[in-house]
XYZ file of C-alpha atoms in Angstrom:
717
model
C 0.000 0.000 0.000
C 1.002 3.581 -0.471
C 2.467 5.388 2.474
C 2.092 9.082 3.177
C 3.715 9.292 6.590
C 6.507 7.472 8.363
C 7.210 6.992 12.002
C 10.440 6.697 13.937
C 13.404 4.685 12.560
C 12.819 0.931 12.548
C 14.250 -1.417 15.088
C 14.495 -5.163 14.802
C 13.117 -8.247 16.480
C 13.675 -11.924 15.898
C 11.394 -14.646 17.198
C 12.279 -18.308 17.044
C 15.650 -19.508 18.280
C 15.712 -17.034 21.166
C 14.945 -13.568 22.466
C 17.094 -10.599 23.249
C 16.227 -7.464 25.176
C 14.664 -5.870 22.100
C 12.130 -8.664 21.705
C 10.791 -8.455 25.240
C 7.734 -6.582 24.031
C 6.569 -9.616 22.087
C 7.618 -12.171 24.654
C 4.462 -11.653 26.700
C 1.889 -11.824 23.929
C -0.862 -14.094 25.178
C 0.096 -17.775 24.876
C -3.477 -18.777 24.115
C -3.169 -16.980 20.799
C 0.495 -17.041 19.973
C 1.484 -20.562 20.991
C -0.265 -21.866 17.895
C 1.605 -19.500 15.630
C 5.053 -20.075 17.100
C 4.707 -23.743 17.960
C 7.794 -24.705 15.991
C 11.027 -22.720 16.254
C 12.001 -21.495 12.821
C 8.476 -21.772 11.452
C 8.676 -18.082 10.742
C 10.359 -15.031 12.187
C 9.892 -11.356 12.867
C 13.247 -9.754 12.244
C 14.989 -6.465 11.681
C 18.306 -5.184 10.531
C 20.474 -6.117 13.506
C 23.798 -5.266 11.874
C 22.716 -2.207 9.903
C 23.365 -3.857 6.529
C 20.607 -3.358 3.984
C 20.126 -6.510 1.912
C 18.648 -6.984 -1.509
C 16.237 -9.909 -1.586
C 13.721 -11.775 0.507
C 10.083 -12.368 1.291
C 8.078 -10.660 4.011
C 5.885 -7.808 5.151
C 7.269 -4.388 5.986
C 5.387 -2.479 8.669
C 8.149 0.063 9.067
C 9.904 2.579 6.897
C 12.368 0.134 5.289
C 12.333 -3.507 4.291
C 15.145 -5.805 5.357
C 15.217 -8.970 3.228
C 16.409 -12.463 4.066
C 19.265 -12.936 6.473
C 22.032 -15.054 4.857
C 23.016 -16.405 8.271
C 19.883 -18.559 8.274
C 20.009 -21.910 6.496
C 16.330 -21.989 5.579
C 13.786 -19.616 4.112
C 12.404 -17.105 6.551
C 9.053 -15.405 6.637
C 9.876 -12.063 8.165
C 8.020 -9.004 9.376
C 9.822 -5.763 10.055
C 8.416 -2.815 11.979
C 9.191 0.178 14.128
C 7.760 -1.187 17.366
C 6.385 -4.408 18.768
C 2.921 -3.110 17.881
C 3.963 -2.792 14.231
C 5.335 -6.320 14.302
C 2.214 -7.752 15.899
C -0.034 -5.968 13.416
C 2.201 -7.183 10.595
C 1.837 -10.708 11.905
C -1.926 -10.243 12.027
C -1.977 -8.930 8.447
C -0.083 -11.956 7.173
C -2.253 -14.393 9.085
C -5.407 -12.729 7.760
C -4.506 -12.276 4.118
C -2.181 -15.229 3.550
C -3.488 -17.807 6.037
C -7.180 -16.886 6.254
C -7.148 -16.376 10.029
C -9.783 -14.422 11.923
C -9.307 -13.037 15.448
C -12.061 -11.404 17.467
C -12.932 -11.051 21.146
C -13.698 -14.334 22.894
C -17.254 -13.133 23.526
C -17.823 -12.658 19.791
C -16.493 -16.010 18.678
C -12.792 -15.844 19.446
C -10.102 -16.884 16.982
C -10.542 -18.978 13.838
C -7.161 -20.679 13.359
C -8.212 -23.833 11.517
C -7.095 -22.346 8.208
C -3.444 -22.013 9.308
C -1.394 -24.564 7.310
C 0.696 -27.196 9.028
C 4.320 -26.373 9.962
C 6.505 -26.027 6.912
C 3.566 -25.202 4.636
C 2.939 -21.538 5.364
C 2.027 -19.543 2.243
C 4.884 -17.526 0.775
C 4.534 -13.865 -0.018
C 4.765 -13.888 -3.811
C 6.205 -10.415 -4.071
C 9.771 -9.717 -2.980
C 8.222 -7.713 -0.180
C 4.891 -6.232 0.825
C 5.019 -2.775 2.364
C 2.114 -1.785 4.607
C 2.450 1.566 6.332
C 0.278 3.844 8.381
C -1.004 6.799 6.368
C -1.350 8.637 9.704
C 0.735 7.941 12.818
C -1.865 7.283 15.525
C -4.357 4.471 16.101
C -6.426 5.349 19.173
C -8.578 3.015 21.270
C -11.301 3.433 23.919
C -13.819 5.902 25.188
C -13.641 7.385 28.672
C -16.702 5.308 29.610
C -15.465 1.983 28.181
C -13.641 1.527 31.472
C -17.033 1.344 33.196
C -19.209 -0.409 30.622
C -16.683 -3.099 29.666
C -13.413 -3.131 31.640
C -14.653 -2.466 35.166
C -14.496 -6.065 36.466
C -11.465 -7.258 34.507
C -8.474 -8.930 36.116
C -4.936 -9.008 34.727
C -5.524 -12.171 32.730
C -8.361 -10.527 30.799
C -6.316 -7.367 30.336
C -3.439 -9.384 28.880
C -5.745 -10.713 26.186
C -7.056 -7.250 25.416
C -3.607 -5.725 25.093
C -2.626 -8.571 22.760
C -5.727 -7.830 20.700
C -4.785 -4.141 20.624
C -1.302 -4.965 19.372
C -2.662 -7.215 16.629
C -4.967 -4.397 15.488
C -2.071 -1.933 15.398
C -3.362 0.213 18.259
C -0.574 2.447 19.541
C -2.499 5.108 21.481
C -4.722 3.413 24.097
C -6.500 5.103 26.952
C -5.242 3.875 30.346
C -7.594 5.086 33.083
C -7.538 2.155 35.514
C -6.552 2.844 39.116
C -6.463 6.642 38.975
C -8.554 6.983 42.139
C -5.613 5.673 44.184
C -3.484 8.454 42.714
C -6.162 11.047 43.443
C -6.388 9.749 46.997
C -2.709 10.512 47.556
C -2.941 13.895 45.849
C -6.035 15.127 47.667
C -4.726 13.910 51.019
C -1.714 16.146 50.474
C -4.252 19.004 50.335
C -5.845 17.824 53.630
C -8.870 16.146 52.023
C -9.889 13.174 54.190
C -10.896 9.642 53.223
C -14.435 10.467 54.307
C -14.458 13.457 51.979
C -13.305 11.207 49.141
C -16.058 8.694 49.910
C -18.457 11.432 48.842
C -16.364 12.252 45.758
C -15.534 8.935 44.073
C -18.277 6.981 42.335
C -18.775 3.257 42.736
C -16.802 0.819 40.546
C -19.398 0.675 37.754
C -19.845 4.473 37.741
C -16.282 5.725 38.019
C -16.230 7.114 34.481
C -18.933 9.662 35.246
C -17.526 10.636 38.628
C -14.197 11.272 36.900
C -15.910 13.593 34.429
C -17.782 15.483 37.133
C -21.238 14.264 36.092
C -22.033 12.731 39.492
C -20.444 11.887 42.838
C -20.720 9.051 45.371
C -23.261 7.029 43.337
C -22.450 3.347 43.879
C -19.690 4.140 46.355
C -17.751 4.393 48.550
C -14.589 2.751 47.255
C -12.812 0.454 49.677
C -9.068 0.608 50.193
C -8.943 -2.920 48.789
C -10.409 -1.653 45.527
C -8.056 1.310 45.355
C -4.969 -0.820 45.956
C -6.045 -3.612 43.586
C -6.763 -1.234 40.743
C -3.495 0.663 41.152
C -1.531 -2.600 41.042
C -3.484 -3.615 37.939
C -2.779 -0.267 36.271
C 0.952 -0.689 36.787
C 0.817 -4.012 34.947
C -1.300 -2.528 32.168
C 1.053 0.405 31.642
C 4.141 -1.772 31.769
C 2.799 -4.065 29.061
C 1.553 -1.235 26.850
C 4.882 0.558 27.009
C 6.802 -2.661 26.466
C 4.900 -3.167 23.214
C 5.673 0.357 22.046
C 2.262 1.856 22.751
C 1.904 5.395 24.096
C -0.677 5.189 26.891
C -3.041 8.102 27.448
C -3.289 8.915 31.155
C -5.753 11.187 32.956
C -4.982 14.692 34.125
C -6.700 17.320 36.261
C -9.712 18.984 34.662
C -10.899 20.997 37.653
C -13.290 18.626 39.444
C -12.764 18.703 43.209
C -14.494 17.284 46.313
C -17.002 19.608 47.942
C -14.756 19.591 51.020
C -12.366 21.871 49.149
C -14.823 24.743 49.582
C -14.232 24.638 53.341
C -10.552 23.783 53.144
C -9.864 26.636 50.716
C -12.529 29.288 51.408
C -10.803 31.872 49.240
C -10.585 29.552 46.225
C -12.974 30.085 43.343
C -15.037 26.875 43.304
C -18.310 26.673 41.366
C -21.170 24.188 41.693
C -22.080 22.689 38.325
C -25.623 21.965 37.177
C -27.441 18.671 37.494
C -26.789 15.777 35.119
C -29.629 13.384 34.256
C -31.196 13.247 37.706
C -34.934 13.243 38.321
C -34.971 15.689 41.218
C -31.411 17.008 41.545
C -30.722 15.074 44.733
C -27.515 16.655 46.143
C -26.540 13.263 47.560
C -25.376 12.318 44.056
C -25.872 15.389 41.932
C -24.012 18.516 41.048
C -20.265 18.413 41.390
C -17.788 21.232 41.936
C -15.198 22.722 39.615
C -12.159 24.762 40.571
C -11.773 27.913 38.494
C -8.729 27.718 36.211
C -7.700 31.236 37.141
C -7.186 30.131 40.732
C -3.585 29.319 41.689
C -4.838 26.183 43.421
C -5.808 24.750 40.018
C -2.193 24.615 38.858
C -1.044 23.221 42.208
C -3.523 20.330 42.161
C -2.987 19.544 38.487
C 0.792 19.567 38.784
C 0.680 17.365 41.879
C -1.447 14.783 40.069
C 0.796 14.583 36.998
C 3.885 14.179 39.183
C 2.212 11.510 41.295
C 1.519 9.311 38.277
C 4.069 6.848 36.987
C 6.921 8.661 35.299
C 6.465 7.311 31.794
C 6.192 8.835 28.347
C 2.477 9.362 27.981
C -0.153 11.646 26.520
C -2.471 13.318 29.034
C -6.251 13.291 28.785
C -8.670 15.891 30.092
C -12.374 16.537 29.506
C -13.581 19.369 31.691
C -17.054 19.905 30.285
C -18.202 16.520 29.034
C -22.001 16.966 29.077
C -21.538 19.772 31.619
C -22.024 23.247 30.173
C -19.447 25.825 31.337
C -20.771 28.520 33.681
C -20.113 31.201 31.050
C -19.658 31.329 27.292
C -17.060 34.075 27.503
C -14.146 33.064 25.238
C -11.646 34.584 27.683
C -12.850 32.300 30.482
C -12.815 29.230 28.248
C -9.336 30.092 27.013
C -8.059 30.556 30.565
C -9.486 27.172 31.491
C -7.697 25.431 28.631
C -4.467 27.262 29.362
C -4.604 26.332 33.044
C -5.262 22.665 32.276
C -2.257 22.544 29.986
C -0.050 24.451 32.431
C -0.865 21.871 35.096
C 0.076 19.094 32.673
C 3.270 20.702 31.433
C 4.576 21.625 34.881
C 4.331 17.977 35.824
C 5.656 16.793 32.443
C 7.415 19.273 30.168
C 6.660 17.108 27.107
C 2.942 16.826 27.846
C 0.457 16.585 24.982
C -3.221 17.134 25.767
C -5.744 14.740 24.215
C -9.425 15.583 24.565
C -12.696 14.098 23.348
C -14.568 16.280 20.900
C -17.955 14.954 22.011
C -18.921 18.268 23.620
C -18.777 19.981 20.227
C -21.537 17.636 19.038
C -23.618 17.067 22.171
C -23.654 20.755 23.167
C -23.331 22.371 19.749
C -25.623 25.229 20.774
C -22.987 26.371 23.269
C -19.794 25.509 21.417
C -19.927 27.982 18.564
C -16.862 29.002 16.566
C -15.596 31.545 19.096
C -15.944 29.160 22.049
C -14.305 26.294 20.141
C -11.397 28.465 19.062
C -10.960 29.784 22.599
C -10.492 26.264 23.925
C -8.590 24.738 21.016
C -6.161 27.649 20.694
C -5.506 27.971 24.432
C -2.492 25.632 24.290
C 0.685 25.818 22.195
C 0.426 24.526 18.636
C 1.195 20.825 18.477
C 0.431 20.261 22.154
C -3.221 19.270 21.721
C -5.051 16.561 19.794
C -8.826 16.231 19.550
C -10.812 13.042 19.124
C -13.482 13.622 16.477
C -15.487 11.144 18.474
C -18.558 10.682 16.259
C -16.877 11.157 12.880
C -18.472 7.997 11.500
C -21.879 9.728 11.704
C -21.435 13.428 12.563
C -17.880 14.522 11.670
C -16.982 17.794 13.377
C -13.879 18.314 11.224
C -16.145 19.204 8.311
C -17.957 22.001 10.168
C -15.008 23.433 12.097
C -12.398 24.004 9.382
C -10.372 20.985 10.510
C -10.822 21.894 14.203
C -9.455 25.321 13.342
C -6.020 23.943 12.626
C -5.657 21.647 15.644
C -4.602 18.025 14.958
C -7.437 15.536 15.323
C -8.103 11.808 15.193
C -10.956 10.486 13.030
C -12.967 8.212 15.321
C -15.772 5.706 15.102
C -18.106 5.880 18.114
C -20.548 3.156 17.045
C -21.776 1.927 20.433
C -23.669 3.587 23.278
C -24.111 2.183 26.756
C -22.467 -1.120 25.927
C -25.766 -2.131 24.295
C -25.904 -5.359 22.318
C -27.313 -4.560 18.891
C -26.198 -5.435 15.384
C -25.521 -2.046 13.814
C -22.929 -0.314 11.690
C -22.025 2.212 9.015
C -19.510 0.198 7.015
C -19.462 2.564 4.041
C -18.664 5.495 6.306
C -15.766 3.820 8.087
C -14.371 2.415 4.829
C -14.181 5.864 3.231
C -14.490 8.514 5.961
C -10.883 8.404 7.199
C -9.615 8.480 3.609
C -11.751 11.505 2.722
C -10.699 13.333 5.887
C -6.994 12.719 5.336
C -7.171 13.847 1.696
C -9.271 16.936 2.399
C -7.884 20.435 1.894
C -5.606 21.565 4.746
C -6.257 18.324 6.614
C -5.014 18.200 10.203
C -5.950 14.547 10.686
C -3.215 12.598 12.499
C -4.891 9.300 13.294
C -7.884 7.001 13.377
C -9.597 5.619 16.432
C -12.316 3.444 17.921
C -14.244 5.212 20.686
C -17.127 2.847 21.435
C -18.745 3.080 24.854
C -18.748 -0.708 25.158
C -16.905 -3.520 23.370
C -17.397 -7.225 22.508
C -20.067 -7.028 19.818
C -20.279 -6.506 16.036
C -16.849 -7.988 15.232
C -17.189 -7.142 11.537
C -17.299 -3.414 12.337
C -14.196 -3.475 14.518
C -12.183 -5.586 12.121
C -12.817 -3.163 9.264
C -12.214 -0.080 11.400
C -8.942 -1.518 12.701
C -7.733 -2.006 9.151
C -8.326 1.657 8.328
C -5.199 2.447 10.361
C -3.228 0.858 7.497
C -5.433 1.730 4.525
C -4.547 4.527 2.122
C -7.387 3.780 -0.275
C -11.126 3.363 0.204
C -12.129 -0.228 0.916
C -14.679 -1.866 -1.391
C -16.858 -3.243 1.359
C -18.743 -5.891 -0.608
C -15.523 -7.530 -1.778
C -13.972 -7.141 1.666
C -16.943 -8.925 3.248
C -16.403 -11.960 1.036
C -12.875 -12.203 2.379
C -14.109 -11.510 5.908
C -16.685 -14.301 5.837
C -14.057 -16.745 4.588
C -11.690 -15.785 7.397
C -14.338 -15.729 10.086
C -15.685 -19.214 9.358
C -12.557 -20.817 7.935
C -14.142 -21.730 4.629
C -15.974 -20.300 1.648
C -19.751 -20.659 1.728
C -22.097 -19.269 -0.921
C -25.079 -18.892 1.428
C -22.977 -17.052 3.986
C -21.599 -14.696 1.345
C -25.145 -13.915 0.210
C -26.210 -13.393 3.813
C -23.392 -10.934 4.439
C -24.244 -9.060 1.239
C -27.753 -8.548 2.626
C -26.459 -7.543 6.057
C -24.174 -5.010 4.404
C -27.118 -3.289 2.717
C -29.424 -3.474 5.747
C -28.181 -3.787 9.332
C -24.701 -2.478 8.538
C -25.880 0.365 6.315
C -27.378 2.904 8.713
C -27.360 6.306 7.010
C -29.981 8.232 8.994
C -27.492 10.042 11.244
C -29.116 8.845 14.455
C -27.016 7.766 17.427
C -27.944 4.111 17.824
C -29.081 3.050 21.279
C -30.876 -0.251 21.730
C -34.249 0.977 22.973
C -36.275 -2.005 21.826
C -39.371 -2.560 23.958
C -38.167 -5.943 25.090
C -35.395 -4.277 27.131
C -37.460 -1.276 28.263
C -39.683 -0.687 31.257
C -43.345 -1.436 30.426
C -45.033 1.645 28.995
C -48.599 2.108 27.808
C -47.621 5.049 25.591
C -44.949 3.541 23.369
C -43.454 5.156 20.327
C -41.025 4.034 17.676
C -38.378 6.435 16.420
C -38.163 6.680 12.649
C -35.362 8.382 10.799
C -37.642 8.941 7.809
C -39.841 11.533 9.508
C -38.736 15.012 10.503
C -39.799 17.057 13.527
C -39.287 13.968 15.685
C -42.555 12.439 14.514
C -42.840 8.921 15.759
C -44.106 5.944 13.813
C -44.006 2.202 13.867
C -41.499 1.441 11.135
C -41.845 -2.331 11.136
C -42.515 -3.844 7.719
C -44.525 -1.663 5.333
C -47.268 -0.239 7.562
C -46.146 2.965 9.320
C -48.371 4.079 12.175
C -48.301 7.658 13.475
C -48.308 7.822 17.246
C -47.653 11.458 18.037
C -44.808 13.725 19.073
C -42.118 12.576 21.474
C -40.424 14.634 24.164
C -38.302 11.873 25.652
C -34.698 12.851 26.271
C -33.383 9.527 24.973
C -33.956 7.919 21.566
C -36.860 5.531 21.081
C -36.619 2.197 19.195
C -34.529 2.759 16.123
C -35.122 0.860 12.894
C -33.166 1.834 9.802
C -33.479 -1.243 7.609
C -35.990 -3.652 6.095
C -36.655 -6.392 8.614
C -37.888 -8.625 5.807
C -34.501 -8.408 4.076
C -32.682 -9.075 7.337
C -34.797 -12.193 7.862
C -33.642 -13.404 4.436
C -30.056 -13.219 5.674
C -31.084 -15.231 8.736
C -32.598 -17.898 6.486
C -29.322 -18.081 4.563
C -27.374 -18.487 7.810
C -29.659 -21.348 8.776
C -29.246 -22.954 5.373
C -25.463 -22.759 5.739
C -25.522 -24.301 9.209
C -24.430 -27.842 8.425
C -21.432 -26.720 6.429
C -20.209 -24.436 9.217
C -20.968 -26.638 12.199
C -17.303 -26.821 13.225
C -16.653 -23.069 13.100
C -16.113 -21.613 16.568
C -17.010 -18.148 15.356
C -20.252 -19.536 13.966
C -20.898 -21.967 16.801
C -21.881 -20.821 20.283
C -21.322 -22.792 23.451
C -23.898 -25.521 23.999
C -25.095 -25.662 27.625
C -27.214 -28.806 27.381
C -27.372 -31.858 25.154
C -31.081 -31.119 24.827
C -30.375 -27.857 23.054
C -29.626 -27.855 19.379
C -26.150 -26.484 18.662
C -26.403 -22.741 18.259
C -23.979 -20.614 16.356
C -22.552 -17.278 17.558
C -23.439 -15.109 14.563
C -26.631 -17.086 14.117
C -27.601 -16.469 17.743
C -26.906 -12.754 17.417
C -28.840 -12.372 14.169
C -31.765 -14.412 15.503
C -31.797 -12.316 18.688
C -31.922 -9.123 16.642
C -34.701 -10.401 14.377
C -36.873 -11.537 17.279
C -36.303 -8.295 19.155
C -37.418 -6.175 16.199
C -40.437 -8.430 15.706
C -41.287 -7.926 19.375
C -41.454 -4.160 18.758
C -44.281 -4.680 16.279
C -46.113 -7.099 18.553
C -45.858 -4.643 21.444
C -47.253 -1.825 19.326
C -50.114 -4.076 18.248
C -50.827 -4.780 21.919
C -50.878 -1.050 22.663
C -53.260 -0.460 19.752
C -55.599 -3.031 21.221
C -55.301 -1.374 24.628
C -56.141 2.052 23.227
C -59.112 0.605 21.334
C -60.284 -1.258 24.465
C -60.010 -4.495 22.504
C -59.439 -6.997 25.317
C -59.297 -9.988 22.976
C -56.637 -8.377 20.798
C -54.716 -7.190 23.851
C -54.634 -10.689 25.326
C -53.532 -12.194 22.009
C -50.682 -9.758 21.396
C -49.609 -9.749 25.041
C -49.331 -13.527 25.004
C -47.350 -13.365 21.750
C -45.011 -10.734 23.209
C -44.354 -12.842 26.314
C -43.728 -15.885 24.120
C -41.123 -13.898 22.189
C -39.407 -13.007 25.455
C -39.232 -16.691 26.360
C -37.973 -17.575 22.880
C -35.162 -15.039 23.213
C -34.389 -16.317 26.724
C -34.046 -19.862 25.389
C -31.935 -18.711 22.457
C -29.510 -16.644 24.524
C -29.198 -19.349 27.169
C -27.270 -21.313 24.542
C -24.316 -18.925 24.819
C -22.769 -17.706 28.079
C -21.696 -14.496 26.393
C -25.290 -13.265 26.232
C -26.086 -14.068 29.868
C -26.243 -11.804 32.920
C -24.563 -14.334 35.194
C -20.958 -13.937 33.969
C -21.218 -10.135 34.352
C -22.342 -10.514 37.965
C -19.874 -13.264 38.803
C -16.860 -11.356 37.484
C -17.958 -8.391 39.599
C -18.226 -10.482 42.748
C -14.941 -12.258 42.024
C -13.005 -9.043 42.714
C -14.442 -8.698 46.219
C -12.301 -9.441 49.267
C -15.090 -9.028 51.828
C -18.798 -9.803 51.989
C -19.646 -6.082 51.977
C -17.609 -5.606 48.819
C -19.304 -8.580 47.192
C -22.732 -7.063 47.838
C -21.619 -3.615 46.698
C -20.032 -4.868 43.474
C -23.077 -6.941 42.600
C -25.311 -3.921 43.237
C -23.107 -1.826 40.956
C -23.193 -4.464 38.218
C -26.975 -4.906 38.390
C -27.745 -1.205 38.640
C -25.642 -0.210 35.637
C -27.563 -2.494 33.267
C -30.993 -1.599 34.703
C -31.846 1.627 36.583
C -28.386 3.134 36.036
C -28.927 6.258 38.169
C -31.247 7.743 40.843
C -32.937 6.144 43.816
C -36.180 8.088 43.503
C -39.293 6.194 44.581
C -41.714 8.172 42.432
C -40.179 8.511 38.966
C -38.061 6.416 36.644
C -34.419 7.308 36.335
C -33.748 9.361 33.219
C -31.025 6.877 32.332
C -32.948 3.682 33.066
C -32.027 0.907 30.630
C -29.353 3.092 28.987
C -26.782 0.396 29.768
C -28.966 -2.567 28.795
C -27.210 -5.590 27.328
C -29.910 -7.710 25.704
């Protein structure tokens, strides 16, 4: 592929006969994945130019700025991959395994790895060309959202993190967020300012709600945090950072954005501390609501921020700060906003002279009425040029770079958001992610410096994440239909006509959402019962609500709900055709792990992962129609019709229960058990289970009279 940018000079690694200090980054790649690929010493190698001599022939993949052909010291043919860092080497390995060996690797919960297509030792496919050069068109490949740590990572142990970091390396991710364990650092920092543990109990959120406490959206909800938790998470973070750095990644660590415990108002009475507005509460209960922000013009701001940066591990990192994520600033004065940005960066740079500030650009979309050109410029231009990068968080649907003159000259990363609340729903915009980063990079005066995946939750829709990961190494638009044929072969380990036809349909339906709506799974089957339902349709303006199932739209009135209603952007009849093709292909793919789900009982027919997911989606969308029919009967006082449709709706719930029981990855139990497994006391066990249950149900508020505004936001059907 063509290359338009190069990174630092390459360095070499060799795997096989032995390891030296330079190969230590690859030494720890997860044995469950890599043992298969390196089972025989000499089967193939990842090497570099150890002696500085550039050679003239060989076969391999170049993921760096130069290709180093075969080493004459070896007595047999080598398959070699050369790259700048261990991440480049791992992603080069992944590229070869995908496009020469037909391998597919996804999260364990979405089918895991398909390795059956790897040839036996001594029979690996040769690269026909003298060399294949694959380079990043932009230097950075970012991963995570600030809330992924709560929706997906919150209960992980080191073993699970090892797998994830391996997966990151294989995808070429070199700029991962690393937010684990920061509360232990804040504990030390705030104690140095005479804030007590009791004060911090009212400041930190519970384990499943830490992301929003960190952003100043809430405080104390789900808490307090035990010292066991604080110590465990800090120890885990040290392992995470060590492994990321060892692989050549640049971790993104948190920094001070101004949020302080309320106790600081008494401890520092002369400090300028402002109470922020409420965030998604029913009644503004001060027990959880309305956090406090320290004014950037106050000298205390720099002191706290500098202390935090210095307290963190002294590693080469990029610092992250989001001061007003879904919290509107107290004033729209550009001077104030500029002083805030300047103070945040001063706090970073005094603790680390090489600091670079990375921020999410979500506020420019979610609060566009506030963040006009002058306010955006005030914030973006408040730091030295080259010392800030912005994540264009929702670029796959609502790219801000197009409406802000390339973020007014500030470097940005083109990101795919894709998922909200960790919801399980088949959804995607494959055409957008296959062309959007290319268009952005080639645009006039482009300041794009990377691509990224910023989903709120992971472990779903593997096709979307495989394609998006590849865009870090793509200089040309991907022809999605052709790519999907290759994808289906890799995913199932064989070519299947029915499956190819099914994926062609999915591409034009489920994975072709073009309505510009942020996709939350708000299907009625995962919602609280409601006798005034409505179905959100992208085809009607002014937020008119219709039932969009099949070909019979039904107007139901205007909607004032703050969250989206059931979203349907494709023909369910066409999607059912793809399901029929999956079923038809079942016998031929019965041995595919990515197709087959785990069977829990000999009574159950073998279910298949993608088949389970597609069936779940089809039944859930059908349930929307049945529920609306039941509500029609209710409104018409048709008791017979109401009973019929209610019974049918309940039967669909049981059908989905039976279906999902065939695969642990769709069950609630593992989520709860992993939460409880981290507990060291009975009180912690109860607290962690409460956190886990509450996040996927009520989410927020303990009001006895009204539903939480965020109820079911984190549902995982």
